[in-house]
Coordinates of C-alpha atoms in Angstrom, one line a residue:
M1416 CA -3.5 -6.2 0.8
K1417 CA -2.0 -7.0 -2.6
K1418 CA -5.4 -6.5 -4.3
I1419 CA -5.5 -3.0 -2.8
I1420 CA -2.0 -2.2 -4.0
V1421 CA -2.8 -3.4 -7.5
T1422 CA -6.0 -1.3 -7.6
V1423 CA -4.5 1.9 -6.4
A1424 CA -1.4 1.5 -8.5
A1425 CA -3.5 0.7 -11.6
V1426 CA -5.3 4.0 -11.2
A1427 CA -2.1 5.9 -10.6
L1428 CA -0.4 4.4 -13.6
L1429 CA -3.4 4.0 -15.9
A1430 CA -1.7 5.7 -18.7
V1431 CA 1.9 6.5 -18.0
S1432 CA 3.2 8.8 -20.7
C1433 CA 6.9 8.5 -20.7
N1434 CA 7.4 11.8 -22.4
N1435 CA 9.0 14.6 -20.4
N1436 CA 6.3 17.2 -19.6
G1437 CA 4.2 15.7 -22.4
Q1438 CA 6.7 16.8 -25.1
G1439 CA 7.0 13.5 -26.9
G1440 CA 9.7 10.9 -27.2
G1441 CA 12.2 12.1 -29.8
S1442 CA 14.4 15.0 -30.7
A1443 CA 13.0 18.2 -32.0
R1444 CA 13.8 19.8 -35.3
T1445 CA 13.2 23.3 -36.6
G1446 CA 11.4 23.8 -39.8
T1447 CA 12.0 26.5 -42.4
D1448 CA 9.3 28.6 -40.8
S1449 CA 11.0 28.3 -37.4
T1450 CA 8.1 26.2 -36.1
V1451 CA 9.4 23.4 -33.7
V1452 CA 8.0 20.0 -34.7
A1453 CA 8.4 17.2 -32.2
E1454 CA 9.2 13.8 -33.5
V1455 CA 7.1 11.6 -31.2
S1456 CA 7.6 7.8 -31.1
S1457 CA 4.6 5.9 -32.3
Q1458 CA 5.5 2.8 -30.3
I1459 CA 3.1 1.8 -27.6
A1460 CA 3.6 -0.8 -24.9
Y1461 CA 1.6 -2.1 -22.0
I1462 CA 2.2 -3.6 -18.5
R1463 CA -0.1 -6.1 -16.8
L1464 CA 0.0 -4.4 -13.5
D1465 CA -1.7 -7.2 -11.5
V1466 CA 1.0 -9.6 -12.8
L1467 CA 3.7 -7.1 -12.0
M1468 CA 2.5 -6.6 -8.5
E1469 CA 2.4 -10.3 -7.8
N1470 CA 6.0 -10.8 -9.0
Y1471 CA 7.6 -7.6 -7.7
E1472 CA 9.7 -8.7 -4.7
M1473 CA 9.5 -5.3 -3.0
V1474 CA 5.6 -5.6 -3.0
A1475 CA 5.8 -9.1 -1.5
E1476 CA 8.2 -8.1 1.3
L1477 CA 6.6 -4.9 2.3
S1478 CA 3.1 -6.4 2.2
E1479 CA 4.3 -9.4 4.3
A1480 CA 5.9 -7.1 6.9
L1481 CA 2.8 -4.9 7.2
E1482 CA 0.4 -7.9 7.3
E1483 CA 2.5 -9.4 10.1
K1484 CA 2.3 -6.2 12.1
A1485 CA -1.5 -5.9 11.4
S1486 CA -2.0 -9.5 12.6
K1487 CA -0.1 -8.8 15.8
A1488 CA -2.1 -5.7 16.4
E1489 CA -5.3 -7.5 15.9
T1490 CA -4.3 -10.2 18.3
E1491 CA -3.4 -7.6 20.9
L1492 CA -6.6 -5.7 20.5
T1493 CA -8.7 -8.8 20.6
S1494 CA -7.1 -9.9 23.8
K1495 CA -7.5 -6.5 25.5
G1496 CA -11.1 -6.3 24.3
R1497 CA -12.0 -9.7 25.8
S1498 CA -10.3 -8.8 29.0
L1499 CA -12.4 -5.6 29.2
E1500 CA -15.6 -7.6 28.5
R1501 CA -14.8 -10.0 31.3
A1502 CA -14.1 -7.0 33.7
F1503 CA -17.6 -5.5 32.8
A1504 CA -19.2 -8.9 33.3
D1505 CA -17.6 -9.4 36.7
Y1506 CA -18.7 -5.9 37.7
Q1507 CA -22.2 -6.6 36.6
E1508 CA -22.3 -9.9 38.5
K1509 CA -21.1 -8.1 41.7
I1510 CA -23.8 -5.5 41.4
E1511 CA -26.5 -8.1 40.8
K1512 CA -25.4 -10.3 43.8
G1513 CA -24.9 -7.3 46.1
L1514 CA -21.3 -8.0 46.7
V1515 CA -20.2 -4.4 46.7
T1516 CA -21.4 -1.2 48.3
R1517 CA -22.7 1.7 46.2
A1518 CA -19.4 3.6 46.7
Q1519 CA -17.4 0.5 45.6
A1520 CA -19.7 0.0 42.6
A1521 CA -19.3 3.7 41.6
E1522 CA -15.5 3.4 41.9
L1523 CA -15.5 0.2 39.8
Q1524 CA -17.7 1.7 37.2
E1525 CA -15.5 4.8 36.9
R1526 CA -12.4 2.6 36.6
L1527 CA -13.9 0.4 33.9
Q1528 CA -15.0 3.5 31.9
R1529 CA -11.5 4.8 32.0
Q1530 CA -10.2 1.5 30.9
E1531 CA -12.8 1.4 28.1
Q1532 CA -11.9 4.9 26.9
S1533 CA -8.2 4.0 26.9
F1534 CA -8.9 0.9 24.9
Y1535 CA -10.8 2.8 22.2
Q1536 CA -8.1 5.4 22.0
H1537 CA -5.4 2.8 21.7
R1538 CA -7.4 1.0 19.0
E1539 CA -7.8 4.2 17.1
Q1540 CA -4.1 5.0 17.3
V1541 CA -3.1 1.5 16.1
T1542 CA -5.6 1.8 13.2
Q1543 CA -4.2 5.2 12.2
E1544 CA -0.6 4.0 12.4
L1545 CA -1.3 0.9 10.2
A1546 CA -3.1 3.1 7.6
E1547 CA -0.2 5.6 7.6
E1548 CA 2.3 2.7 7.1
N1549 CA 0.2 1.4 4.2
D1550 CA 0.2 4.8 2.6
V1551 CA 4.0 5.1 2.9
M1552 CA 4.3 1.6 1.5
M1553 CA 2.1 2.6 -1.5
N1554 CA 4.1 5.8 -2.0
N1555 CA 7.4 3.9 -2.1
I1556 CA 6.1 1.3 -4.5
Y1557 CA 4.6 4.0 -6.8
H1558 CA 7.9 6.0 -6.6
N1559 CA 10.0 2.9 -7.5
L1560 CA 7.7 2.0 -10.4
T1561 CA 7.6 5.5 -11.9
T1562 CA 11.3 6.1 -11.4
F1563 CA 12.2 2.7 -13.1
I1564 CA 9.8 3.3 -16.0
E1565 CA 11.3 6.8 -16.6
E1566 CA 14.8 5.2 -16.6
F1567 CA 13.7 2.3 -18.7
N1568 CA 12.2 4.6 -21.3
S1569 CA 14.8 7.3 -21.2
D1570 CA 15.7 6.6 -24.8
H1571 CA 12.0 7.3 -25.7
R1572 CA 11.6 4.0 -27.5
Y1573 CA 7.9 4.1 -26.5
G1574 CA 5.7 7.1 -26.9
V1575 CA 3.2 5.7 -24.4
I1576 CA 3.3 2.9 -21.8
L1577 CA -0.2 1.8 -20.7
T1578 CA -1.2 -0.4 -17.8
T1579 CA -3.8 -3.0 -17.6
S1580 CA -5.4 -4.7 -14.7
G1581 CA -8.8 -6.0 -13.6
V1582 CA -10.1 -2.4 -13.2
T1583 CA -8.5 -1.0 -16.3
P1584 CA -8.7 -3.7 -19.0
I1585 CA -7.1 -3.5 -22.4
L1586 CA -9.6 -5.6 -24.3
S1587 CA -7.3 -6.6 -27.1
A1588 CA -3.6 -6.1 -27.7
D1589 CA -0.7 -7.8 -29.5
P1590 CA 1.3 -9.8 -26.9
R1591 CA 4.5 -8.5 -28.4
L1592 CA 3.6 -5.1 -26.9
D1593 CA 3.5 -6.7 -23.4
I1594 CA 6.7 -5.6 -21.5
T1595 CA 5.5 -6.8 -18.1
Q1596 CA 8.2 -9.4 -17.6
I1597 CA 10.9 -7.0 -18.8
V1598 CA 9.8 -4.4 -16.2
V1599 CA 9.4 -7.0 -13.4
D1600 CA 12.9 -8.4 -14.0
G1601 CA 14.4 -4.9 -14.1
L1602 CA 12.6 -3.8 -10.9
N1603 CA 13.6 -7.0 -9.1
E1604 CA 17.2 -6.6 -10.2
R1605 CA 17.3 -3.0 -9.0
Y1606 CA 15.6 -3.9 -5.7
A1607 CA 18.2 -6.7 -5.1
R1608 CA 21.0 -4.3 -5.7
E1609 CA 19.4 -1.7 -3.3
K1610 CA 18.9 -4.3 -0.6
K1611 CA 22.5 -5.5 -0.9
S1612 CA 23.8 -1.9 -0.7
G1613 CA 21.3 -1.0 2.1
T1614 CA 19.6 1.7 0.1
A1615 CA 16.2 -0.1 -0.4
E1616 CA 13.2 1.7 0.9

């Protein structure tokens, strides 16, 4: 689950430009020819997204809750599936041993088919619900990340903030440009405040 989150978020935040509407990171001045020249910060920073995801408490808590729900659903579906298999086996045995009439066999078969259809519909519904909850979780994480980065870089100290992970590697970079821990600490501090105030997603 966490690997999926890291991969999706890495693509979404591959190159997060912290300029508003791509206008750069500083104030604008007007030249003598009335041409507006943007003063863009040349500072670049990067975030190791895989490390961030492993240490962001919101990711851990939401993932754990979803995994627990998925595990319970899997246990329930496995139990119902086995019960259905036993019912079909029992039906087949009765047919082979001639323990039921044709009418009874037809009734049993129809009942089992309804049960089977109901099982498949329930399984499909559970799968869709889990997928939807996963999408909502991803959206919340993405929203919190982008919102925090916008606030973090509101002074436009960085012209560009990049992300790196297993799927989007930065082959070489000065470690001093790595702001991962700063962002992780800030995200966790804000998440703790939101939990305390009851406003956490």
